[in-house]
Coordinates of C-alpha atoms in Angstrom, one line a residue:
Chain G
M1 CA 159.9 73.5 -48.1
P2 CA 163.4 72.5 -46.4
S3 CA 164.0 68.8 -45.8
F4 CA 164.3 67.8 -42.0
K5 CA 166.0 65.1 -40.1
V6 CA 163.5 62.1 -39.1
Q7 CA 164.3 60.8 -35.6
N8 CA 161.3 58.5 -35.5
P9 CA 160.9 56.0 -38.2
H10 CA 157.1 55.4 -37.0
F11 CA 156.1 59.2 -36.9
E12 CA 153.2 58.7 -39.2
A13 CA 151.5 55.8 -37.1
D14 CA 152.2 57.9 -33.9
V15 CA 150.4 60.8 -35.4
R16 CA 147.7 58.6 -36.3
K17 CA 147.2 57.1 -33.0
S18 CA 147.7 60.6 -31.1
F19 CA 145.1 62.2 -33.4
S20 CA 142.5 59.1 -32.9
G21 CA 143.0 60.0 -29.2
Q22 CA 141.5 63.4 -29.3
S23 CA 137.9 63.1 -28.8
F24 CA 137.6 66.9 -30.0
M25 CA 138.8 66.2 -33.2
T26 CA 136.4 63.4 -33.6
T27 CA 133.4 65.6 -32.4
I28 CA 134.0 68.3 -35.2
G29 CA 134.8 65.5 -37.8
A30 CA 138.6 66.4 -38.5
E31 CA 140.5 64.0 -40.5
L32 CA 144.1 63.7 -41.0
S33 CA 144.5 63.9 -44.8
C34 CA 148.5 63.9 -45.3
I35 CA 151.2 63.3 -43.0
S36 CA 155.0 63.7 -44.1
A37 CA 158.2 64.6 -42.3
G38 CA 157.7 68.1 -41.0
A39 CA 154.2 68.9 -42.5
V40 CA 150.5 67.6 -41.7
E41 CA 147.2 68.1 -43.5
I42 CA 144.0 67.9 -41.9
S43 CA 140.4 68.0 -43.7
L44 CA 137.3 69.3 -42.2
P45 CA 133.7 69.1 -44.0
F46 CA 131.6 72.0 -43.0
R47 CA 128.6 71.4 -40.7
D48 CA 125.8 73.4 -39.5
D49 CA 126.6 72.6 -35.6
L50 CA 130.0 74.4 -36.2
L51 CA 129.1 77.9 -37.2
Q52 CA 129.5 81.5 -35.8
H53 CA 126.9 84.3 -35.8
H54 CA 127.2 85.1 -39.5
G55 CA 126.9 81.6 -40.5
Y56 CA 130.7 81.2 -41.3
L57 CA 132.5 78.1 -40.0
H58 CA 133.4 79.2 -36.4
G59 CA 137.0 80.8 -36.3
A60 CA 137.4 78.3 -33.3
V61 CA 137.1 75.4 -35.5
V62 CA 139.6 76.8 -38.1
A63 CA 142.2 77.3 -35.4
A64 CA 141.6 74.2 -33.9
V65 CA 142.5 72.2 -37.1
V66 CA 145.2 74.6 -38.1
D67 CA 146.8 74.3 -34.4
T68 CA 146.6 70.7 -34.6
A69 CA 148.0 70.3 -38.0
C70 CA 150.9 72.3 -36.8
G71 CA 151.3 70.4 -33.6
Y72 CA 151.8 67.3 -35.5
S73 CA 153.9 68.7 -38.1
A74 CA 156.1 69.4 -35.1
L75 CA 155.8 65.7 -33.7
T76 CA 156.9 64.0 -37.1
L77 CA 160.3 65.5 -36.2
M78 CA 160.5 64.3 -32.6
P79 CA 162.2 61.5 -31.3
P80 CA 160.1 58.4 -30.4
E81 CA 157.9 58.5 -27.2
S82 CA 157.5 62.2 -27.7
T83 CA 154.3 63.9 -27.5
V84 CA 153.4 67.6 -28.1
L85 CA 151.9 70.5 -26.6
T86 CA 151.1 73.9 -27.8
V87 CA 153.0 76.7 -26.1
E88 CA 151.3 79.4 -27.7
Y89 CA 150.0 80.6 -31.1
K90 CA 148.8 83.7 -33.0
I91 CA 146.2 83.5 -35.8
N92 CA 145.0 86.1 -38.4
F93 CA 141.7 85.4 -39.8
M94 CA 141.6 86.8 -43.4
S95 CA 138.5 85.6 -45.1
P96 CA 135.3 84.0 -43.8
A97 CA 135.2 80.4 -43.9
R98 CA 132.6 79.5 -46.5
G99 CA 132.0 76.3 -48.8
S100 CA 131.9 72.8 -48.2
A101 CA 135.3 72.0 -46.5
I102 CA 138.2 73.6 -45.1
V103 CA 141.9 72.1 -45.3
A104 CA 144.3 73.0 -42.7
R105 CA 148.3 72.6 -43.2
G106 CA 151.1 72.9 -40.6
Q107 CA 154.6 72.7 -41.1
V108 CA 157.9 73.1 -39.1
V109 CA 159.7 76.2 -40.0
K110 CA 162.2 75.5 -37.1
P111 CA 162.6 72.4 -35.3
G112 CA 164.4 72.3 -31.9
R113 CA 165.2 69.8 -29.3
N114 CA 162.4 71.0 -27.0
L115 CA 160.9 73.9 -28.8
T116 CA 159.6 73.8 -32.4
V117 CA 158.3 77.0 -34.5
C118 CA 155.5 75.9 -36.9
S119 CA 153.5 77.9 -39.4
G120 CA 150.1 77.0 -40.7
E121 CA 147.3 77.9 -43.0
A122 CA 143.8 77.2 -43.7
V123 CA 142.1 77.4 -47.0
T124 CA 138.8 76.7 -48.4
I125 CA 138.6 75.1 -51.9
A126 CA 136.1 75.6 -54.3
G127 CA 136.2 75.0 -58.2
G128 CA 139.9 74.2 -57.8
T129 CA 140.8 77.5 -56.4
E130 CA 142.1 77.8 -53.0
K131 CA 141.1 80.8 -50.8
A132 CA 143.3 81.8 -47.7
V133 CA 141.0 81.7 -44.6
A134 CA 143.6 82.1 -41.9
V135 CA 147.3 82.0 -40.9
L136 CA 148.9 81.0 -37.6
T137 CA 152.3 80.7 -36.0
A138 CA 152.8 78.5 -33.1
T139 CA 155.5 77.5 -30.7
M140 CA 155.4 73.7 -29.8
V141 CA 156.9 72.0 -27.1
R142 CA 158.1 68.3 -26.8
V143 CA 156.9 66.5 -23.6
S144 CA 159.0 63.2 -23.3
G145 CA 156.9 60.0 -22.4
G146 CA 155.1 59.0 -25.6
P147 CA 151.6 58.4 -26.3
R148 CA 150.6 55.7 -23.7
R149 CA 151.8 57.7 -20.7
P150 CA 149.2 59.0 -18.4
P151 CA 148.4 62.6 -18.2
P152 CA 151.3 64.7 -16.8
I153 CA 150.3 66.6 -13.5
Q154 CA 152.3 69.4 -14.5
S155 CA 151.5 72.2 -17.2
P156 CA 153.5 72.8 -20.1
M157 CA 155.5 75.8 -18.6
E158 CA 156.7 73.2 -16.0
N159 CA 157.4 70.5 -18.0
P160 CA 159.6 71.5 -21.0
Chain E
M1 CA 139.2 98.1 -14.8
P2 CA 138.7 101.3 -16.6
S3 CA 135.1 102.7 -17.2
F4 CA 133.9 102.7 -20.9
K5 CA 131.3 104.9 -23.0
V6 CA 128.3 102.7 -23.7
Q7 CA 126.6 103.3 -27.0
N8 CA 124.1 100.9 -27.4
P9 CA 121.5 100.6 -24.3
H10 CA 120.5 97.1 -25.3
F11 CA 124.1 95.7 -25.5
E12 CA 123.2 92.5 -23.3
A13 CA 120.4 91.6 -25.0
D14 CA 122.3 91.9 -28.4
V15 CA 125.1 89.9 -27.1
R16 CA 122.7 87.1 -26.0
K17 CA 120.9 87.1 -29.3
S18 CA 124.2 87.1 -31.0
F19 CA 125.8 84.0 -28.8
S20 CA 122.6 82.2 -29.2
G21 CA 123.1 82.1 -32.9
Q22 CA 126.5 80.5 -32.9
S23 CA 125.8 76.9 -33.4
F24 CA 129.3 76.2 -32.1
M25 CA 128.6 77.6 -28.6
T26 CA 125.7 75.4 -28.3
T27 CA 127.7 72.4 -29.7
I28 CA 130.3 72.5 -27.0
G29 CA 128.0 73.6 -24.2
A30 CA 129.4 77.1 -23.5
E31 CA 127.1 79.6 -21.6
L32 CA 127.1 83.3 -21.3
S33 CA 127.6 83.8 -17.3
C34 CA 128.2 87.6 -17.1
I35 CA 127.8 90.5 -19.4
S36 CA 128.7 94.1 -18.2
A37 CA 130.0 97.1 -20.4
G38 CA 133.3 96.0 -21.7
A39 CA 133.5 92.6 -20.1
V40 CA 131.9 89.3 -20.8
E41 CA 132.3 86.0 -19.1
I42 CA 131.5 82.3 -20.6
S43 CA 131.5 79.3 -18.7
L44 CA 131.9 75.8 -19.9
P45 CA 131.4 72.4 -18.3
F46 CA 134.2 69.6 -19.1
R47 CA 132.9 67.1 -21.5
D48 CA 134.4 63.9 -22.6
D49 CA 134.0 64.8 -26.1
L50 CA 136.1 67.9 -25.8
L51 CA 139.2 66.4 -25.0
Q52 CA 142.8 66.4 -26.4
H53 CA 145.3 63.3 -26.5
H54 CA 146.6 63.8 -22.8
G55 CA 142.6 63.9 -21.8
Y56 CA 142.7 67.7 -21.0
L57 CA 140.1 69.9 -22.6
H58 CA 141.3 70.7 -25.9
G59 CA 143.0 74.0 -26.2
A60 CA 140.7 74.8 -29.1
V61 CA 138.0 74.6 -26.8
V62 CA 140.0 76.8 -24.4
A63 CA 140.7 79.3 -27.3
A64 CA 137.1 79.2 -28.5
V65 CA 135.5 80.7 -25.2
V66 CA 138.3 83.3 -24.5
D67 CA 137.9 84.4 -28.0
T68 CA 134.3 84.6 -28.0
A69 CA 134.0 86.4 -24.6
C70 CA 136.7 89.2 -25.9
G71 CA 134.7 89.3 -29.1
Y72 CA 131.4 90.1 -27.2
S73 CA 133.2 92.3 -24.5
A74 CA 133.9 94.5 -27.5
L75 CA 130.5 94.3 -28.8
T76 CA 129.0 95.7 -25.7
L77 CA 130.8 98.9 -26.4
M78 CA 130.0 99.3 -30.1
P79 CA 127.0 101.4 -31.5
P80 CA 123.7 99.6 -32.1
E81 CA 123.7 97.6 -35.3
S82 CA 127.1 96.4 -35.2
T83 CA 128.4 92.9 -35.2
V84 CA 131.9 91.9 -34.3
L85 CA 134.4 89.7 -36.0
T86 CA 138.0 88.8 -34.6
V87 CA 140.8 90.2 -36.9
E88 CA 143.4 88.0 -35.0
Y89 CA 144.2 86.7 -31.3
K90 CA 147.2 85.4 -29.9
I91 CA 147.0 82.6 -27.0
N92 CA 149.6 81.4 -24.3
F93 CA 148.7 78.1 -22.8
M94 CA 150.2 78.0 -19.4
S95 CA 148.5 75.0 -17.5
P96 CA 146.7 71.9 -18.6
A97 CA 142.8 72.6 -18.4
R98 CA 141.6 70.0 -16.0
G99 CA 138.7 69.8 -13.6
S100 CA 135.1 70.3 -14.2
A101 CA 134.5 73.6 -15.8
I102 CA 136.5 76.3 -17.2
V103 CA 135.7 80.2 -17.0
A104 CA 136.6 82.4 -19.8
R105 CA 136.6 86.2 -19.2
G106 CA 137.2 88.8 -22.1
Q107 CA 137.6 92.6 -21.5
V108 CA 138.0 95.6 -23.6
V109 CA 141.5 97.1 -23.2
K110 CA 141.0 99.9 -25.8
P111 CA 138.2 100.5 -27.7
G112 CA 138.0 102.2 -31.2
R113 CA 135.5 103.3 -33.9
N114 CA 136.6 100.2 -36.0
L115 CA 139.0 98.3 -33.9
T116 CA 139.1 97.1 -30.4
V117 CA 141.8 95.6 -28.4
C118 CA 140.7 93.0 -25.9
S119 CA 142.4 90.8 -23.4
G120 CA 141.2 87.5 -22.2
E121 CA 141.9 84.8 -19.7
A122 CA 140.7 81.2 -19.0
V123 CA 140.7 79.6 -15.5
T124 CA 139.6 76.7 -13.9
I125 CA 138.1 76.9 -10.3
A126 CA 138.4 74.2 -7.8
G127 CA 138.2 74.5 -4.0
G128 CA 137.5 78.2 -4.5
T129 CA 140.8 78.7 -6.0
E130 CA 141.4 79.8 -9.5
K131 CA 144.2 78.4 -11.8
A132 CA 145.2 80.3 -14.8
V133 CA 145.1 78.2 -17.9
A134 CA 145.6 80.6 -20.9
V135 CA 145.8 84.3 -21.7
L136 CA 144.9 86.0 -25.0
T137 CA 145.2 89.3 -26.6
A138 CA 142.7 89.9 -29.5
T139 CA 141.9 92.5 -32.2
M140 CA 138.2 92.8 -33.1
V141 CA 136.6 94.7 -35.8
R142 CA 133.2 96.3 -36.0
V143 CA 131.1 95.2 -38.9
S144 CA 127.9 97.5 -39.3
G145 CA 124.8 96.2 -40.1
G146 CA 123.4 94.4 -37.0
P147 CA 122.7 91.0 -36.0
R148 CA 119.8 90.3 -38.4
R149 CA 121.8 91.2 -41.4
P150 CA 122.4 88.3 -43.9
P151 CA 126.1 86.9 -44.0
P152 CA 128.5 89.7 -45.7
I153 CA 130.1 88.4 -48.6
Q154 CA 133.3 90.2 -48.2
S155 CA 135.9 89.3 -45.8
P156 CA 136.8 91.1 -42.5
M157 CA 139.8 92.4 -44.3
E158 CA 137.6 93.9 -47.0
N159 CA 135.1 95.1 -44.6
P160 CA 136.1 97.4 -41.8
Chain H
M1 CA 150.1 91.1 -8.6
P2 CA 150.6 87.3 -7.3
S3 CA 153.5 86.6 -5.0
F4 CA 156.2 84.6 -6.6
K5 CA 159.1 82.5 -5.1
V6 CA 162.8 84.2 -5.6
Q7 CA 165.3 81.8 -6.2
N8 CA 168.1 84.2 -6.9
P9 CA 168.5 86.6 -3.8
H10 CA 170.8 88.6 -6.3
F11 CA 168.5 89.1 -8.9
E12 CA 168.4 92.9 -8.7
A13 CA 172.1 93.0 -9.3
D14 CA 172.2 90.6 -12.0
V15 CA 169.5 92.3 -13.8
R16 CA 171.3 95.5 -13.6
K17 CA 174.4 94.1 -14.6
S18 CA 172.9 92.2 -17.7
F19 CA 171.1 95.4 -18.6
S20 CA 174.1 97.2 -18.5
G21 CA 175.6 94.9 -21.2
Q22 CA 172.9 95.5 -23.6
S23 CA 174.8 98.1 -26.0
F24 CA 171.3 98.9 -27.8
M25 CA 169.4 99.9 -24.4
T26 CA 172.4 102.3 -24.0
T27 CA 172.2 103.6 -27.6
I28 CA 168.3 104.4 -27.3
G29 CA 168.8 106.1 -23.6
A30 CA 166.8 103.4 -21.7
E31 CA 167.1 103.0 -18.1
L32 CA 166.0 100.5 -15.2
S33 CA 163.6 102.5 -13.1
C34 CA 162.3 99.5 -11.1
I35 CA 163.2 96.0 -10.3
S36 CA 161.3 93.7 -8.1
A37 CA 160.4 89.9 -7.8
G38 CA 158.4 89.3 -11.1
A39 CA 158.2 92.8 -12.2
V40 CA 160.5 95.3 -14.1
E41 CA 160.3 98.9 -15.3
I42 CA 162.2 100.7 -17.9
S43 CA 161.8 104.4 -18.7
L44 CA 163.0 106.2 -22.0
P45 CA 163.0 109.8 -22.7
F46 CA 161.9 110.8 -26.3
R47 CA 164.6 111.6 -28.6
D48 CA 164.5 113.0 -32.3
D49 CA 166.5 110.3 -33.5
L50 CA 164.1 107.6 -32.4
L51 CA 161.2 108.7 -34.5
Q52 CA 158.8 106.9 -37.1
H53 CA 157.5 108.6 -40.3
H54 CA 154.6 110.8 -38.5
G55 CA 157.0 111.8 -35.8
Y56 CA 156.0 109.5 -33.0
L57 CA 158.4 107.4 -31.0
H58 CA 159.1 104.3 -33.3
G59 CA 157.0 101.2 -32.3
A60 CA 160.3 99.3 -32.5
V61 CA 161.7 101.3 -29.6
V62 CA 158.6 100.9 -27.8
A63 CA 158.6 97.1 -28.3
A64 CA 162.3 97.1 -27.4
V65 CA 161.8 98.5 -24.0
V66 CA 158.6 96.4 -23.2
D67 CA 160.1 93.4 -24.5
T68 CA 163.2 93.9 -22.4
A69 CA 161.1 94.9 -19.1
C70 CA 159.4 91.5 -19.6
G71 CA 162.8 89.6 -20.2
Y72 CA 164.2 90.8 -16.8
S73 CA 160.8 90.4 -15.1
A74 CA 161.4 86.8 -15.9
L75 CA 165.0 86.8 -15.0
T76 CA 164.2 88.0 -11.5
L77 CA 162.4 84.6 -10.8
M78 CA 165.1 82.5 -12.3
P79 CA 167.7 80.6 -10.3
P80 CA 171.2 82.2 -10.2
E81 CA 173.7 81.8 -13.2
S82 CA 170.6 82.0 -15.6
T83 CA 170.2 84.3 -18.6
V84 CA 167.1 84.8 -20.5
L85 CA 166.1 85.1 -24.2
T86 CA 162.7 86.0 -25.8
V87 CA 161.3 83.0 -27.6
E88 CA 158.5 85.0 -29.0
Y89 CA 156.3 88.2 -28.4
K90 CA 153.1 89.9 -29.4
I91 CA 152.6 93.4 -29.4
N92 CA 149.4 95.5 -29.9
F93 CA 150.0 99.1 -30.7
M94 CA 146.9 101.2 -29.2
S95 CA 147.9 104.9 -29.5
P96 CA 150.7 106.9 -31.0
A97 CA 153.6 107.3 -28.6
R98 CA 153.8 111.1 -28.2
G99 CA 155.0 113.2 -25.2
S100 CA 158.4 113.4 -23.3
A101 CA 158.8 109.9 -22.1
I102 CA 157.5 106.2 -22.1
V103 CA 157.5 103.9 -19.2
A104 CA 157.5 100.3 -20.0
R105 CA 156.5 97.5 -17.5
G106 CA 157.0 93.9 -17.6
Q107 CA 155.6 91.3 -15.2
V108 CA 155.5 87.6 -14.9
V109 CA 152.4 86.0 -15.6
K110 CA 153.3 82.4 -15.1
P111 CA 156.9 81.3 -14.3
G112 CA 158.2 78.1 -15.3
R113 CA 161.2 76.1 -15.0
N114 CA 162.5 76.7 -18.7
L115 CA 159.6 78.8 -20.2
T116 CA 158.2 81.8 -18.5
V117 CA 155.2 83.8 -19.8
C118 CA 155.2 87.9 -19.1
S119 CA 152.7 90.5 -19.7
G120 CA 154.0 94.1 -20.5
E121 CA 152.7 97.5 -21.2
A122 CA 154.0 100.5 -22.3
V123 CA 152.3 104.0 -21.4
T124 CA 153.1 107.7 -21.7
I125 CA 152.5 110.0 -18.6
A126 CA 151.5 113.5 -19.1
G127 CA 149.9 115.8 -16.4
G128 CA 149.9 112.8 -13.8
T129 CA 147.7 110.8 -16.3
E130 CA 148.8 107.4 -17.8
K131 CA 147.9 106.8 -21.4
A132 CA 148.4 103.3 -22.8
V133 CA 150.5 103.3 -25.7
A134 CA 150.9 99.2 -26.1
V135 CA 150.4 95.8 -24.7
L136 CA 152.7 92.9 -25.3
T137 CA 152.8 89.2 -24.4
A138 CA 156.0 87.4 -24.2
T139 CA 157.3 83.8 -24.0
M140 CA 160.9 83.7 -22.4
V141 CA 163.3 81.0 -22.1
R142 CA 165.8 80.4 -19.3
V143 CA 169.4 79.7 -20.6
S144 CA 171.7 78.4 -17.8
G145 CA 174.9 79.5 -17.6
G146 CA 175.1 83.1 -16.0
P147 CA 175.9 86.5 -17.3
R148 CA 179.5 86.0 -17.8
R149 CA 179.1 83.0 -20.1
P150 CA 180.4 83.5 -23.7
P151 CA 177.8 83.6 -26.4
P152 CA 176.1 80.3 -26.7
I153 CA 176.8 79.0 -30.2
Q154 CA 173.5 77.2 -30.4
S155 CA 169.9 79.1 -30.8
P156 CA 167.2 79.6 -28.3
M157 CA 165.4 76.8 -30.1
E158 CA 168.2 74.2 -29.6
N159 CA 169.0 75.4 -26.3
P160 CA 166.2 75.3 -23.6
Chain D
M1 CA 154.1 84.8 -54.3
P2 CA 150.7 86.0 -55.5
S3 CA 150.4 89.0 -57.8
F4 CA 148.6 92.2 -56.5
K5 CA 146.7 95.3 -58.0
V6 CA 148.6 98.3 -57.7
Q7 CA 146.8 101.5 -56.9
N8 CA 149.6 103.9 -56.7
P9 CA 152.1 104.0 -59.5
H10 CA 154.5 106.1 -57.6
F11 CA 154.8 103.5 -54.5
E12 CA 158.5 103.1 -54.8
A13 CA 159.0 106.8 -54.3
D14 CA 156.5 107.2 -51.7
V15 CA 158.1 104.2 -49.8
R16 CA 161.6 105.8 -50.2
K17 CA 160.2 109.1 -49.1
S18 CA 158.4 107.7 -45.8
F19 CA 161.7 105.4 -44.9
S20 CA 163.7 108.4 -45.3
G21 CA 161.6 110.3 -42.8
Q22 CA 162.1 107.5 -40.1
S23 CA 164.9 109.1 -38.0
F24 CA 165.1 105.5 -36.1
M25 CA 166.2 103.8 -39.3
T26 CA 168.8 106.2 -40.0
T27 CA 169.7 106.0 -36.3
I28 CA 170.3 102.1 -36.5
G29 CA 171.6 102.1 -40.2
A30 CA 169.0 100.3 -42.0
E31 CA 168.6 100.6 -45.8
L32 CA 165.9 99.8 -48.3
S33 CA 167.4 97.3 -50.7
C34 CA 164.3 96.0 -52.6
I35 CA 161.1 97.4 -53.4
S36 CA 158.3 95.7 -55.5
A37 CA 154.6 95.5 -55.6
G38 CA 153.7 93.6 -52.2
A39 CA 157.2 93.1 -50.9
V40 CA 159.9 95.3 -49.4
E41 CA 163.6 94.2 -48.2
I42 CA 165.6 96.1 -45.8
S43 CA 169.3 95.6 -44.9
L44 CA 171.2 96.4 -41.9
P45 CA 174.7 95.9 -41.0
F46 CA 175.6 94.6 -37.6
R47 CA 177.1 97.2 -35.2
D48 CA 178.3 97.3 -31.9
D49 CA 176.1 99.5 -30.5
L50 CA 173.0 97.2 -31.5
L51 CA 173.5 94.4 -29.6
Q52 CA 171.9 92.5 -26.6
H53 CA 173.4 91.0 -23.4
H54 CA 175.0 88.0 -25.3
G55 CA 176.6 90.0 -28.2
Y56 CA 174.1 89.4 -30.7
L57 CA 172.1 91.8 -32.6
H58 CA 169.2 93.1 -30.3
G59 CA 166.1 91.3 -30.9
A60 CA 164.3 94.8 -31.1
V61 CA 166.5 95.8 -34.0
V62 CA 165.5 92.4 -35.7
A63 CA 161.8 93.1 -35.0
A64 CA 162.3 97.0 -36.2
V65 CA 163.5 96.1 -39.7
V66 CA 161.0 93.3 -40.2
D67 CA 158.1 95.3 -39.0
T68 CA 159.0 98.1 -41.0
A69 CA 159.7 95.9 -44.3
C70 CA 156.1 94.6 -43.5
G71 CA 154.8 98.0 -43.3
Y72 CA 156.2 99.3 -46.4
S73 CA 154.8 95.8 -48.1
A74 CA 151.7 97.1 -47.3
L75 CA 151.8 100.7 -48.5
T76 CA 152.9 99.5 -51.9
L77 CA 149.4 98.2 -52.7
M78 CA 147.6 101.1 -50.9
P79 CA 146.0 104.1 -52.8
P80 CA 148.0 107.1 -53.3
E81 CA 148.2 109.5 -50.1
S82 CA 148.2 106.8 -48.0
T83 CA 150.4 106.1 -44.9
V84 CA 150.4 102.9 -42.9
L85 CA 150.5 102.1 -38.9
T86 CA 151.2 98.6 -37.4
V87 CA 148.1 97.5 -35.5
E88 CA 150.0 94.7 -33.8
Y89 CA 152.7 92.0 -34.8
K90 CA 154.0 88.7 -33.5
I91 CA 157.6 87.6 -33.8
N92 CA 159.2 84.2 -33.0
F93 CA 163.2 84.3 -32.8
M94 CA 164.5 81.2 -34.0
S95 CA 168.2 81.8 -34.2
P96 CA 170.6 84.3 -32.7
A97 CA 171.3 87.0 -35.2
R98 CA 175.2 86.8 -35.7
G99 CA 177.1 87.8 -38.5
S100 CA 177.8 90.9 -40.6
A101 CA 174.4 91.8 -41.8
I102 CA 170.7 91.0 -41.3
V103 CA 168.3 91.1 -44.2
A104 CA 164.5 91.7 -43.2
R105 CA 161.8 90.7 -45.9
G106 CA 158.1 91.7 -45.6
Q107 CA 155.5 90.6 -48.2
V108 CA 151.6 91.1 -48.1
V109 CA 149.6 87.8 -47.5
K110 CA 146.3 89.7 -47.6
P111 CA 145.6 93.0 -48.7
G112 CA 142.5 94.7 -47.6
R113 CA 140.7 98.2 -48.1
N114 CA 142.1 99.2 -44.5
L115 CA 143.5 96.3 -42.8
T116 CA 146.4 94.4 -44.5
V117 CA 148.1 91.2 -43.3
C118 CA 151.6 90.9 -43.9
S119 CA 154.2 88.2 -43.4
G120 CA 158.0 88.7 -42.6
E121 CA 161.4 87.2 -42.1
A122 CA 164.9 88.2 -41.1
V123 CA 167.8 86.3 -42.3
T124 CA 171.7 86.3 -42.0
I125 CA 173.6 85.4 -44.8
A126 CA 177.0 83.7 -44.7
G127 CA 178.9 82.2 -47.4
G128 CA 175.8 82.3 -49.7
T129 CA 173.7 80.6 -47.2
E130 CA 170.8 82.1 -45.7
K131 CA 170.1 81.4 -41.9
A132 CA 166.4 82.2 -40.6
V133 CA 166.7 84.4 -37.5
A134 CA 163.0 85.3 -36.9
V135 CA 159.5 85.3 -38.4
L136 CA 156.9 87.8 -38.0
T137 CA 153.1 88.1 -38.8
A138 CA 152.0 91.6 -38.8
T139 CA 148.4 93.5 -39.1
M140 CA 148.6 96.9 -41.0
V141 CA 146.4 99.7 -41.0
R142 CA 145.8 102.1 -43.8
V143 CA 145.8 106.0 -42.9
S144 CA 144.6 108.2 -45.4
G145 CA 146.3 111.3 -46.0
G146 CA 149.7 110.9 -47.5
P147 CA 153.2 111.4 -46.3
R148 CA 153.1 115.2 -46.1
R149 CA 150.2 115.1 -43.5
P150 CA 151.1 116.4 -40.3
P151 CA 150.7 113.9 -37.3
P152 CA 147.3 112.6 -36.6
I153 CA 145.9 113.4 -33.2
Q154 CA 144.0 110.3 -33.0
S155 CA 145.5 106.9 -32.4
P156 CA 145.4 104.1 -34.9
M157 CA 142.4 102.6 -33.0
E158 CA 140.4 105.5 -33.6
N159 CA 141.6 106.2 -37.1
P160 CA 141.0 103.4 -39.3

């Protein structure tokens, strides 16, 4: 992984604070398991209320944690008082998400002043072996103003 | 919208049955609001436990209902005893999802024997005016075997 | 199609000028066939030197003209002295591109100050009937400075 | 990179034969520079007739060689008498393609009986340093029948 320039020495605390403000992450039981400059990992134990019609973890839950891991990986490299929004992402589902937990990893591929490209993956782990569940590529946009700012009244399209 | 050939006269009942088997859809409060040949609509009232860090509806929830609407739009055109899995999708977020409810629409762009291309959108409705929140393009794959089949032990990549 | 606010009264001339500066469009024989506010159409006759391994028009050529139509559809709604770059796009190929010509259409889905979301399609026309070949969704970024500006030395990621 | 099971001992010759049948690859001057099981590299020298409106290598040419590298990476792992078509891809452009040549790399992320997920990148090389230009994720579909088969009369959507 490349090394990146860190602009916000408090990026880990800011990521944790922002994450804790996402009620949906609490709802599905997602937890931040690793935060470093340009990379974030989120873990999610499987639960019976998060499944799709074949009994696997719902793809939307997989996408949720990978997208979120990517977004926060981008935030780690942004200046203080930034927040991040997803402009777009693309996800390929490669295997059913079965087992007891999923690990989602996001990392920055190309940081930018406003736009950051991230790559993410979701894996299940069983018996020490990882199985790839999904890969995701995302474009993130920086929104200046910091985590305590009230919700913007403009869209990500109007705001970068 | 083009007219499509229907192969399963019970597609509406099959979509409803499959949808009711998705515990995650129940968890987030999503409801099937319209089912026709090649098109499905899902509605979701906003809730405090489904938000992201700015207080908007979480993008993952938006993606969840649009992806699901697309998947079921594909299922309506498949033969009886089929189920559907998402191969991949791409979503662009255009405006924050604010208001009281979101409507997700999926429709078939190109049906195929195994692969179906779908287009979806999410809108919020306020005062009779729709506001576009997101657009999504997805590739769906047919899995033969029907909704009562036990979970396949192979991935979507191994199964088409 | 929605109506959009035009900021550049000379958008048609600016699109034509920019298009004529793309040597690759000349190389493949693409022609601007329609320009309106928020929508651009490009036509391309098939040629023996633009094929893939099955003898169809190469997907890259299809993508080239749809992406370009989308980019210029975004440019029509930008302020004077803007140029446009593609941040990313996603394309689904639905049918082989066979026949004598392809028509690529791009239109703006969501204009923004910096980022614009566009939707595109490629069709072949035979006997008065259109056949869908591909659909594309793209994010475009505005670069200020106008068409006569020397090439920027920064990337689209650093420049918006 | 993971190790993959090879089903076609003549995959390199088959890739070269298919590539040489793509007139568009010849038109733009692309060359196969490396073929291994699950990975293919294509090189392309810059030329004045392959540029966009800022004077960079056209994004369509970048996408063309990365998509093609991905498709052939998938083909290396398919059974004899297969050909490959792109179902869809998504590309993010990260830096302008400037310099004297571009290198496009495709590799298999998840092989499957019919569908294969691939990841690709394009880089420019100057002074021994690589600069990332674009990343791409693609879904490829196997078409049985081998490279000498006449063009199928059905679309990729009808054929997998």
